[in-house]
Coordinates of C-alpha atoms in Angstrom, one line a residue:
Chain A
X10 CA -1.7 -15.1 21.8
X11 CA 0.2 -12.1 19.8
X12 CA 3.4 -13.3 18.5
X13 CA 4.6 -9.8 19.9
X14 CA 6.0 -8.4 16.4
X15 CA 5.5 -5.0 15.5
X16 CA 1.9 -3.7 15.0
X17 CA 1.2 -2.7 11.1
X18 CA -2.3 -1.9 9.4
X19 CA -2.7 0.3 6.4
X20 CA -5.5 2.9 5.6
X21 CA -6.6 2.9 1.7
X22 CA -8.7 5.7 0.6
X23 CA -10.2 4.4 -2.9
X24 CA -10.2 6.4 -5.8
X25 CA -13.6 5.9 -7.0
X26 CA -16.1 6.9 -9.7
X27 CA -19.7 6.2 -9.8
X28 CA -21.7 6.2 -13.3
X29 CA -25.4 6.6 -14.2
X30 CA -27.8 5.3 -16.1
X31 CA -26.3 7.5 -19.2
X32 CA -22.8 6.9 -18.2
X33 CA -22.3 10.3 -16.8
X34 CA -20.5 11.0 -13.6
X35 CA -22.9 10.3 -10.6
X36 CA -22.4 12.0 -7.1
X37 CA -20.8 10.1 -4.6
X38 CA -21.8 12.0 -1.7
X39 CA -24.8 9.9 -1.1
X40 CA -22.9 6.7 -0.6
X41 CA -21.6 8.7 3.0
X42 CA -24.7 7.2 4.8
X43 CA -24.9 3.6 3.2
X44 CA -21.2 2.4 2.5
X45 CA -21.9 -0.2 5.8
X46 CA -25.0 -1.4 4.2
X47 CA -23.5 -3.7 1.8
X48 CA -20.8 -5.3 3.5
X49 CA -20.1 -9.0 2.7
X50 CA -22.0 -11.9 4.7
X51 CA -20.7 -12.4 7.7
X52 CA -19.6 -8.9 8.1
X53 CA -21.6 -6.4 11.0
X54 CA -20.8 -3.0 11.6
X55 CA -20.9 -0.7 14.2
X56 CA -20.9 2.5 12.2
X57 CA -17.4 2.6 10.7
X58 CA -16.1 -0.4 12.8
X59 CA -16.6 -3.8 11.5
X60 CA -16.6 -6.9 13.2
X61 CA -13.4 -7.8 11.2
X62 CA -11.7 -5.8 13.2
X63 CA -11.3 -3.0 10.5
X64 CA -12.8 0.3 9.3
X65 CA -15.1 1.8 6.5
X66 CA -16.2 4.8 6.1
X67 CA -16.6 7.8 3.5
X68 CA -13.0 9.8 4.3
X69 CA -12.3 13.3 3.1
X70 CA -12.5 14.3 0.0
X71 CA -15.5 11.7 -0.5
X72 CA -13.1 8.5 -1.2
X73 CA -14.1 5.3 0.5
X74 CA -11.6 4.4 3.1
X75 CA -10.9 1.1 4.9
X76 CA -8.8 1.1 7.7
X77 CA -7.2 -2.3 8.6
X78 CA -7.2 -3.9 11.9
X79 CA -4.0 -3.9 14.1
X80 CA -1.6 -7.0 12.7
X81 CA 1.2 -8.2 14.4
X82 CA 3.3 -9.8 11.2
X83 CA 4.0 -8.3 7.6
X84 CA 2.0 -11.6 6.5
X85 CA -1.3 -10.7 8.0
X86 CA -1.0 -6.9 7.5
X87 CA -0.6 -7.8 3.3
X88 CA -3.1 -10.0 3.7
X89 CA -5.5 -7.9 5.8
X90 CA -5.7 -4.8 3.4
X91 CA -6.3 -7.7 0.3
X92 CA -9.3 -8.7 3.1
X93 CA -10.2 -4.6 2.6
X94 CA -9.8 -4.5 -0.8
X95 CA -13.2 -7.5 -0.9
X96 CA -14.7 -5.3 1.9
X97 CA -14.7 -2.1 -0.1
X98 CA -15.5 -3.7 -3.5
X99 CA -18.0 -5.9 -2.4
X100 CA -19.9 -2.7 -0.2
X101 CA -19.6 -1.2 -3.3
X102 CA -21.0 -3.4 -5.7
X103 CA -24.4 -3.7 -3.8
X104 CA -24.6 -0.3 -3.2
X105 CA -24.8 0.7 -7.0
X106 CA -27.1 -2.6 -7.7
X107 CA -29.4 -1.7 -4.8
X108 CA -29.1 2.1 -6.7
X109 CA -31.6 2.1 -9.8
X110 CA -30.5 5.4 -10.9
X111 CA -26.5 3.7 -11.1
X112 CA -25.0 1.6 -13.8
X113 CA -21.8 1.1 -13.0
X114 CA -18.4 1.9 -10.9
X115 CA -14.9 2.1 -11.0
X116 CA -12.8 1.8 -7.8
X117 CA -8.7 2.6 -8.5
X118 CA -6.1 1.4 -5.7
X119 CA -3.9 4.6 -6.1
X120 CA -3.3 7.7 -4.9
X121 CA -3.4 10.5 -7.9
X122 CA -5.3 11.5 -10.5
X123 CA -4.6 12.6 -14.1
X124 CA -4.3 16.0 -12.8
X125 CA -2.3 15.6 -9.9
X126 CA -4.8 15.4 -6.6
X127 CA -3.4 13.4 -4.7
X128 CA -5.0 11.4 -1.4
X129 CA -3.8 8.7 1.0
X130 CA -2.6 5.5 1.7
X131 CA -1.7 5.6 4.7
X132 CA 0.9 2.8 6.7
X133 CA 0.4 2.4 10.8
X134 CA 3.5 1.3 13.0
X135 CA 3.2 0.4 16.6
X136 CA 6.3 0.9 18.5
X137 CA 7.0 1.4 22.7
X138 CA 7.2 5.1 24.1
X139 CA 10.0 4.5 25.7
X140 CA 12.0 3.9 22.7
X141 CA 11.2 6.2 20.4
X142 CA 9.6 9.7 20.2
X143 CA 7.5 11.0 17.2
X144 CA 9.5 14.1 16.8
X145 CA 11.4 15.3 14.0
X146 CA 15.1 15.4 15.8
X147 CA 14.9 11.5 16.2
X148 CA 12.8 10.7 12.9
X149 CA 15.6 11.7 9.9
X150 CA 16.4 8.1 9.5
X151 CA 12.9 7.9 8.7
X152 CA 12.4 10.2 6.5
X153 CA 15.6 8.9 4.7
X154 CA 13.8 5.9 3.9
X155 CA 10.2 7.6 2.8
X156 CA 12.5 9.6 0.4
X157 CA 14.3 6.6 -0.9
X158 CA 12.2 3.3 -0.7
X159 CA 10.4 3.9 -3.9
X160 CA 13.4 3.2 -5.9
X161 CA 11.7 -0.4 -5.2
X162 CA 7.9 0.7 -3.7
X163 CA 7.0 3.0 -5.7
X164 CA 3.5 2.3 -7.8
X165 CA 4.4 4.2 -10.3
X166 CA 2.1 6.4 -13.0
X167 CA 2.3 8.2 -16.5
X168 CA 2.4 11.9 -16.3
X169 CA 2.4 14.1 -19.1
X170 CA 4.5 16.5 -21.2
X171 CA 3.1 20.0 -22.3
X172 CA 3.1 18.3 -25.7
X173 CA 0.9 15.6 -24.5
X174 CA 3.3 13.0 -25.0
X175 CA 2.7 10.7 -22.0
X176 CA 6.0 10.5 -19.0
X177 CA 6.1 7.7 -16.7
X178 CA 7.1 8.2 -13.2
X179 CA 8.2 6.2 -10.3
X180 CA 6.4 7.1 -7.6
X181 CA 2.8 8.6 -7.5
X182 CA 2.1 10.6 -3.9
X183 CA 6.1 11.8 -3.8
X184 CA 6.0 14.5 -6.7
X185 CA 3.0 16.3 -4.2
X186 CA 5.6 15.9 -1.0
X187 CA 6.7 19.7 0.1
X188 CA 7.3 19.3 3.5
X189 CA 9.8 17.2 5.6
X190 CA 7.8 16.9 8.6
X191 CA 4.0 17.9 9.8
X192 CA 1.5 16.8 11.4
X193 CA -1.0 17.6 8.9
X194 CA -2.6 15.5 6.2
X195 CA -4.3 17.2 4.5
X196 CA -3.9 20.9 2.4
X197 CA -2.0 21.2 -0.8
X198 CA 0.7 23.1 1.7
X199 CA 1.7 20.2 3.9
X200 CA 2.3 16.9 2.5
X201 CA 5.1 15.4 4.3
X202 CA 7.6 12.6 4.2
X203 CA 7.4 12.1 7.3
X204 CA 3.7 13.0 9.2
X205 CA 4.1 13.9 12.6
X206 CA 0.7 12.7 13.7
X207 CA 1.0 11.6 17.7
X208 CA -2.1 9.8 18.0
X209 CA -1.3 6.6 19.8
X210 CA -5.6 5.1 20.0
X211 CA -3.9 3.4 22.9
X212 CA -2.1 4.1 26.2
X213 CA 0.1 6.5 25.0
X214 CA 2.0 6.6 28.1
X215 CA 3.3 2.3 26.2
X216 CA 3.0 2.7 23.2
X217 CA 3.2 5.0 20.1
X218 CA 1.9 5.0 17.1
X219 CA 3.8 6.1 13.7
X220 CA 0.6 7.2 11.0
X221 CA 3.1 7.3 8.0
X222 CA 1.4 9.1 5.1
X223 CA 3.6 9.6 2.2
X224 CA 3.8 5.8 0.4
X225 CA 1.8 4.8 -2.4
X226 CA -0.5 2.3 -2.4
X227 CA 0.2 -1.0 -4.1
X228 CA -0.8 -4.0 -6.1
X229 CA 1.7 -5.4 -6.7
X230 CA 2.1 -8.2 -3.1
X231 CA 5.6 -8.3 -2.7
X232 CA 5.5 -4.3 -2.7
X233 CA 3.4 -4.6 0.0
X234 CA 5.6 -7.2 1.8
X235 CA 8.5 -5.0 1.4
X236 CA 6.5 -1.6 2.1
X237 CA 5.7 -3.2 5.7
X238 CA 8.8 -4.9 6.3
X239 CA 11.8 -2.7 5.5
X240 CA 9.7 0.4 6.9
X241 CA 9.3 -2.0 10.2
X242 CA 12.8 -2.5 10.5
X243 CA 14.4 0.7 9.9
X244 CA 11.8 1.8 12.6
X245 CA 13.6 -1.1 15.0
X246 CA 17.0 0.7 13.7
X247 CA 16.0 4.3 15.7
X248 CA 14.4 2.2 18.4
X249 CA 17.9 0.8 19.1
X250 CA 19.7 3.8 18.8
X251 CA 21.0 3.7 14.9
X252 CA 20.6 7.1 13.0
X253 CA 22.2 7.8 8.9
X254 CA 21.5 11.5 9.6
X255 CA 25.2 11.9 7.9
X256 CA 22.9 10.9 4.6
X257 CA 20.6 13.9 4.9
X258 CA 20.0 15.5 2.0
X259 CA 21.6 19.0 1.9
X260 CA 17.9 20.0 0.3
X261 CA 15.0 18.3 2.0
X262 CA 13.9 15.0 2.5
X263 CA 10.6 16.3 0.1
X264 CA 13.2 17.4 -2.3
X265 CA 14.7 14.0 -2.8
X266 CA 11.6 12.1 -2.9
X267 CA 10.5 14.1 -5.9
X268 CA 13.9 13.3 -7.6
X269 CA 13.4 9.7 -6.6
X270 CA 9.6 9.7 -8.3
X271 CA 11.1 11.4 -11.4
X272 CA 14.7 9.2 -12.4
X273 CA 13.3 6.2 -13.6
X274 CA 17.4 5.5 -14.3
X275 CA 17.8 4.9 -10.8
X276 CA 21.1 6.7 -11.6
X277 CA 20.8 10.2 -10.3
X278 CA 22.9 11.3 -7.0
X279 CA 22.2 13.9 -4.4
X280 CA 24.5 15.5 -2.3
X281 CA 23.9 14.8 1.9
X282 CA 24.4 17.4 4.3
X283 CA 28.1 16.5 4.7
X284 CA 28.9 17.1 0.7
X285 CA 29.0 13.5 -0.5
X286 CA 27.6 12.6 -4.2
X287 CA 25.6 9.5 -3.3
X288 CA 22.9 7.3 -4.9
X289 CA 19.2 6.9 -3.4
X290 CA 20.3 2.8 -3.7
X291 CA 23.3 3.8 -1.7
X292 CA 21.3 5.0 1.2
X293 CA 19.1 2.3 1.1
X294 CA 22.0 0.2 1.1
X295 CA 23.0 1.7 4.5
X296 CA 20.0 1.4 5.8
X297 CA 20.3 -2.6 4.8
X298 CA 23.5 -3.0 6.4
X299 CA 21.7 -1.5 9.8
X300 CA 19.5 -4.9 10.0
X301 CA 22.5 -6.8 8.9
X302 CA 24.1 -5.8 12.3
X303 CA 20.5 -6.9 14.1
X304 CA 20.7 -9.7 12.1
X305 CA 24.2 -10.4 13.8
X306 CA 23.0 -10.1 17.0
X307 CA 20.1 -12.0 17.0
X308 CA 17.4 -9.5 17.1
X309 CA 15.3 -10.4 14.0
X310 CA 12.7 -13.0 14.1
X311 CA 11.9 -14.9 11.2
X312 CA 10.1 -12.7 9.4
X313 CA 12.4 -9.7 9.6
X314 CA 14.7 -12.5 8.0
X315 CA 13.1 -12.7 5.2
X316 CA 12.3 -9.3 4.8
X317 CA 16.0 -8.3 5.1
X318 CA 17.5 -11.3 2.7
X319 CA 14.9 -9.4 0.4
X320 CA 15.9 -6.0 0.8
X321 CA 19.5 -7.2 0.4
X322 CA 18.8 -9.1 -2.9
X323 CA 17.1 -5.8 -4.2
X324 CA 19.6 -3.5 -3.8
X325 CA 22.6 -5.7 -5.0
X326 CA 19.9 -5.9 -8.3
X327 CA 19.2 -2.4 -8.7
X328 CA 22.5 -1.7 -9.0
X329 CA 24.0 -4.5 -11.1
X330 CA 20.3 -5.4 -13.1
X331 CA 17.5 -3.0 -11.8
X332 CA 15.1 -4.3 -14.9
X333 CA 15.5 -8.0 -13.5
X334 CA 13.3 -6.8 -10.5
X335 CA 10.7 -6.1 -13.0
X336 CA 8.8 -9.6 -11.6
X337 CA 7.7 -7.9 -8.4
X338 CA 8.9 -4.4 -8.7
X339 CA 5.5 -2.2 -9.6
X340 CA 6.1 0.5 -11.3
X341 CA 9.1 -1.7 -13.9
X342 CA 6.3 -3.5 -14.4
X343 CA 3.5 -1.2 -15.0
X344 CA 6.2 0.6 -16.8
X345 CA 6.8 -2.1 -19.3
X346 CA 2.9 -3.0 -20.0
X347 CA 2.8 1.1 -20.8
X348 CA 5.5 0.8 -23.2
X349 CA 4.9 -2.3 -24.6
X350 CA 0.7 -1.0 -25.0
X351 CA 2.0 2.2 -27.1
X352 CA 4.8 0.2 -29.1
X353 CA 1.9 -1.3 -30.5
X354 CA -0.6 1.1 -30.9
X355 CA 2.3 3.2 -32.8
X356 CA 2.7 0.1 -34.9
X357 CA -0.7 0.1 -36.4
X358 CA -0.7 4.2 -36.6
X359 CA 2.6 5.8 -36.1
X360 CA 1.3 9.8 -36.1
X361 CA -1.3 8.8 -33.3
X362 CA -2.4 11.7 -31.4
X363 CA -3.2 8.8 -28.6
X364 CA -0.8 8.3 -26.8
X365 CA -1.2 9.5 -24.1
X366 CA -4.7 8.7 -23.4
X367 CA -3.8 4.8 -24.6
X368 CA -1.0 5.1 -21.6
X369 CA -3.0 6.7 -18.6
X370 CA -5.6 4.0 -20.0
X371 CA -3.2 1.3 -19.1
X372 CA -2.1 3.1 -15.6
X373 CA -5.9 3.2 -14.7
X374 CA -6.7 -0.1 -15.5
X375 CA -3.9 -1.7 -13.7
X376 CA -5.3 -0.6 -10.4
X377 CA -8.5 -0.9 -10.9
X378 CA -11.0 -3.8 -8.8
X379 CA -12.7 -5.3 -12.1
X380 CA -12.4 -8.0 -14.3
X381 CA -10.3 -6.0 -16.8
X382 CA -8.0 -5.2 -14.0
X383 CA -3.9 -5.8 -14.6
X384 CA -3.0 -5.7 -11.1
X385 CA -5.7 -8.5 -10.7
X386 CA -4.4 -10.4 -13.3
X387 CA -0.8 -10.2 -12.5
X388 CA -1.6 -11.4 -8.7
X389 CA -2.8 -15.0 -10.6
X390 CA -0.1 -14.4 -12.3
X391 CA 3.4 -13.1 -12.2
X392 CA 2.9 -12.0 -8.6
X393 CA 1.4 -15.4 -7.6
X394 CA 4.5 -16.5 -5.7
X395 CA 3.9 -13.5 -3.0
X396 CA 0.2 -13.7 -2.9
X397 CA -0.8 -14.4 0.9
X398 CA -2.6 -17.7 0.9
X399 CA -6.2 -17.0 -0.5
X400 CA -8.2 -18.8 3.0
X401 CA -5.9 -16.4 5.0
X402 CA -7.2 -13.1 2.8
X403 CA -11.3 -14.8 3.0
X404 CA -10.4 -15.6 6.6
X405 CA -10.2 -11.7 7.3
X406 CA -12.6 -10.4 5.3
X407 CA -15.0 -11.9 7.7
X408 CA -12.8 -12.3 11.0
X409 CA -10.4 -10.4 13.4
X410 CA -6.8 -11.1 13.7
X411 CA -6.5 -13.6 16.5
X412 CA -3.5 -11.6 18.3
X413 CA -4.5 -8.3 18.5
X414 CA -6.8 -6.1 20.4
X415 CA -8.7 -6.5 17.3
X416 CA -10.5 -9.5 17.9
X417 CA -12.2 -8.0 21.1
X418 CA -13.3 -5.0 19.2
X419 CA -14.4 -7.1 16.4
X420 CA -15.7 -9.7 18.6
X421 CA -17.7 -7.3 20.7
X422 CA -19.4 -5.7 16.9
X423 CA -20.1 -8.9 15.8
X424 CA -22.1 -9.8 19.2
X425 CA -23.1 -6.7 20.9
X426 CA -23.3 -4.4 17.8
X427 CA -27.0 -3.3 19.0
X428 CA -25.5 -2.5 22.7
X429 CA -22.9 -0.3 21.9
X430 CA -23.4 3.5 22.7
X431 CA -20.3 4.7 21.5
X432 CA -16.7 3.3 20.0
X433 CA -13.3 3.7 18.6
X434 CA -10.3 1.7 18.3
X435 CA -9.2 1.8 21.8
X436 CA -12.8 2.5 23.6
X437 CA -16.1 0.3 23.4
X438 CA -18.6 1.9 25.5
X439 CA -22.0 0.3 26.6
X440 CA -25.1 2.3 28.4
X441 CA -23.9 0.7 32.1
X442 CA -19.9 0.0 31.2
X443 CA -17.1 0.9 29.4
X444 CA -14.2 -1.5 27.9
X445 CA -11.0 0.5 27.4
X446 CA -8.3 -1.3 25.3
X447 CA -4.9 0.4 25.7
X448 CA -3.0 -2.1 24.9
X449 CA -2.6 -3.2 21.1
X450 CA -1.8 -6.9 22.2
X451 CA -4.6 -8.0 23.9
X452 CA -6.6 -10.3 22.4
X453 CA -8.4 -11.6 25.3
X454 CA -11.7 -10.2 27.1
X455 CA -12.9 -13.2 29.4
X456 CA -16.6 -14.2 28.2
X457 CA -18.4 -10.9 26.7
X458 CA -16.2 -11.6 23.8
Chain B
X12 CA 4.7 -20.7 -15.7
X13 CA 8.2 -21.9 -15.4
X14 CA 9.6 -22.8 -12.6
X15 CA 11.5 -20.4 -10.1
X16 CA 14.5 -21.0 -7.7
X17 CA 12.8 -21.3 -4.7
X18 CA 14.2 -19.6 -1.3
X19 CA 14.1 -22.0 2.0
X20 CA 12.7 -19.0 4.0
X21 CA 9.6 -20.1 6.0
X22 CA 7.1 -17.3 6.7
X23 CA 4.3 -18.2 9.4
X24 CA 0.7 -17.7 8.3
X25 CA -1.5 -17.6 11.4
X26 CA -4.9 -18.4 10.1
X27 CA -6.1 -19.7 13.3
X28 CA -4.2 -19.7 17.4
X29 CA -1.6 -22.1 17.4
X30 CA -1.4 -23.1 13.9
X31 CA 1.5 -22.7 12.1
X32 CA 1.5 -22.9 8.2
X33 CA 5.0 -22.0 6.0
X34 CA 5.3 -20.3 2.9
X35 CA 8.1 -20.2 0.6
X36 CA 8.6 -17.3 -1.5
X37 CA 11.1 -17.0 -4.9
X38 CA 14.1 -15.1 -4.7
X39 CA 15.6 -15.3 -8.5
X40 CA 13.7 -13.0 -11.1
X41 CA 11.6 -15.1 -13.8
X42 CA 13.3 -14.6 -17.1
X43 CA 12.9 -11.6 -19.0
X44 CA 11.4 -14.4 -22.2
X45 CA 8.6 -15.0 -19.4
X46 CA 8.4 -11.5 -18.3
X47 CA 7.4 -10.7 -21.8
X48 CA 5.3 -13.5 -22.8
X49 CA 3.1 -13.0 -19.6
X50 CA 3.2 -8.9 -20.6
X51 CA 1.8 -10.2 -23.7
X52 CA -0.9 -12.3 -22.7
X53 CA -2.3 -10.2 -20.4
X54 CA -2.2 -7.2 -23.1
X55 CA -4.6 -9.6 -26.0
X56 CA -6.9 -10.8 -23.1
X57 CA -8.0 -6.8 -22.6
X58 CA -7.5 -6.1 -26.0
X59 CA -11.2 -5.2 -27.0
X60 CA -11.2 -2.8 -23.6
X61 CA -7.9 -1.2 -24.9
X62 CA -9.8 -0.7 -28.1
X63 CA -12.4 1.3 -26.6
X64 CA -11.5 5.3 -27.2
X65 CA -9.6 5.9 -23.8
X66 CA -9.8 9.4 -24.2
X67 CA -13.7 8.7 -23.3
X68 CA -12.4 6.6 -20.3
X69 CA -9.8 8.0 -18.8
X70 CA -11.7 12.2 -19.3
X71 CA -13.2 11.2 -16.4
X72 CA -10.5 10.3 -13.5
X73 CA -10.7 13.1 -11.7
X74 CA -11.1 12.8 -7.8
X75 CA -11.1 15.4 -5.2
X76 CA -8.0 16.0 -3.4
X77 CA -8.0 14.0 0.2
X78 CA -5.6 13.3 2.9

């Protein structure tokens, strides 16, 4: 049975290099037809869709990209991508040891390079049709939040000066942002805060889907939590009629974000299309005071409650003791272990010309799946407290949320994978019969499943 | 670690139909002495990899552009 709360699932594409026997750069193009061919035990595949319930597949621009299954709580969607994040490295792993000509890999959970390509993470958000358009006239409040959140969500990442010095940042996909709204996702022309994608995979006539396409991806658990739960809830906000388009930006929503990814004081204003001087904490403040008023009238479940009493905490910190936040925040953190990595390293040789590589060397191993990982560490760690239970995250790595349409396609992958003609998240088609699932909710098929 | 303040918030984990398992979470930050003893040991447990030349490492993080 689905608890009924909001359908989430996330998309990572992996940033991924594969090495040779002489530690050069190896292709990755080949791994297109045998990503499937290492999944875990336990794990079957009908091309990209596995009997988890998810999706993995070779994306563009050659990253590896797993698609979550449909979740119906923030608990299950954090713990679902972690379920990913085993899928991919795991497929991985036995690709390059079944490779003789491969040595080694390394897969990053972020979305830019040291030169600035950027690629996606993307966040999914079921909502009803009849409450809510994909459109940009009813979407502002939206793209408010996209342009704000990362004052808390962002990953963060060192840039550089001209001088080579190394610059961190707070945010990594915002600085590439340059349109409000589009439909697009990919081209250097249309990155948007807000992506306009109306691609429901289910009866659209019920139910929407918002592909959200401008967050980074994260690490850090609690920025996941929060990612999920405050995006969740402002989306409940336009579904019951709430709008801040009084804290537009006078100059683009894209505009903003990149001033968001850049003050790492948390300090600078913009002005909103009415004139007003305000804070990026300041809007998300209104936005917080929006699911207060839910709150008040007894529209929030549990969850929501949680996420809320969160939110609230975070921006009373930011504003009275942003760096106390660095315990869950990501990028204070990463931001610290940078700083702290070249405090040393100028201790031992003040006139290094290192800097900078010593910093991005940090930034890439905080992301990345291996044994030297940070992020890793720091989820035994610091982050421990907002870890999902670790049976939950092996749990999906091999099985289907039990309250979504995802267990029947899962279901039907893991049993009939050999039958199936032709599927995709909202179609499984056999040679003598088709099973359409237009509803996100249903769990239940009688006995094929 | 030290112990945290702990929020009376219950968060439902569904691992299997019908089963209902709580989760508490922290609400107060850890202190900033923790913060930075934790930054530290982390830092000397990947000290030899931080040693390695990371101009050689991180030459190579260059991905094509996707969506």
């Amino acid at each position: 049975m689905s608890s009924g709360g909001r359908i989430i699932s996330s998309e990572v594409e992996w940033g991924l290099r594969l090495y040779d026997n002489e530690d050069a750069l190896s292709d990755i193009q080949p791994l297109s037809k045998e990503l499937q061919s290492f999944l875990p035990e336990g794990v079957v595949s009908h091309e990209q869709y596995l009997s988890n319930g998810g999706s993995l597949l070779i994306d563009f621009g050659y990253h590896p990209e797993y698609s979550a299954a449909e979740f119906d709580s923030v608990e299950e969607a954090t713990a679902g991508e972690m379920a990913g994040e085993v899928v991919t490295n795991h497929s991985l792993s036995g690709f390059v040891a079944a490779n003789p000509k491969l040595s080694s890999f390394r897969q990053n959970k972020r979305v830019r390079d040291h030169i600035g390509n950027t690629w996606g993470y993307h966040e999914n958000y079921g909502a009803q049709a009849g409450k809510i358009r994909i459109a940009e006239d009813v979407l502002g409040t939206l793209a408010l939040h996209f342009a704000t959140r990362n004052i808390y969500a962002g990953a963060g990442f060192v840039d550089q000066y001209p001088d080579d010095e190394p610059v961190f940042r707070v945010a990594q996909k915002q600085l590439n942002l340059n349109v409000d709204f589009s439909a697009a996702t990919t081209g250097e022309d249309h990155k948007a805060v807000v992506n306009l994608r109306n691609q429901a995979h289910a009866d659209n006539k019920r139910f929407l889907r918002l592909h959200m396409t401008s967050g980074d991806a994260h690490m850090s658990p609690w920025a996941m939590r929060m990612t999920f739960g405050t995006t969740s809830l402002v989306i409940k906000m336009i579904e019951r009629g709430y709008e801040l388009d009084h804290l537009e930006p006078r100059f683009m929503y894209a505009n903003l974000a990149k001033m968001v990814a850049r003050d790492l004081t948390l300090a600078e204003k913009y002005t909103t299309v009415t004139g007003e001087s305000i804070l990026p904490v300041d809007a998300q403040e209104a936005l917080v005071e929006i699911g207060e008023l839910l709150d008040d009238d007894g529209l929030l479940n549990e969850e929501e409650q949680w996420v809320l009493k969160e939110w609230r905490y975070t921006v009373d910190t930011l504003r009275s003791n942003p760096r106390s936040l660095s315990d869950r925040c990501e990028w204070m953190l990463k931001q610290d272990f940078v700083e702290k990595h070249i405090g040393r390293l100028r201790q031992e040789a003040p006139q290094t010309k290192h800097a900078l590589a010593a910093a991005r060397h940090i930034d890439m191993l905080w992301d990345e799946f291996s044994e030297d990982g940070i992020g890793l560490k720091l989820r035994s760690s610091i982050w421990k407290p907002w870890m999902p239970r670790q049976e939950t995250i092996d749990h999906l790595v091999t099985n289907p949320p039990a309250s979504t349409r995802a267990r029947v396609r899962g279901l039907i992958v893991k049993n009939h994978t050999e039958s199936i003609s032709k599927m995709s998240w909202d179609r499984v088609e056999f040679d003598s019969a088709t099973i359409q699932l237009p509803n996100p909710y249903q769990s239940e098929l009688g006995s094929l499943v | 670690m030290a112990e945290r303040v702990h929020l009376e918030k219950h968060h439902q984990d569904r691992r299997e139909e019908g089963e209902k398992v709580t989760q508490e979470f922290p609400v107060e930050a850890i202190s900033e002495a923790e913060l930075q003893s934790e930054t530290d040991r982390i830092l000397d447990e990947i000290d030899e990899i931080l040693e390695v030349s990371p101009e050689l490492v991180v030459s190579t993080f260059i991905q094509r552009g996707g969506q």
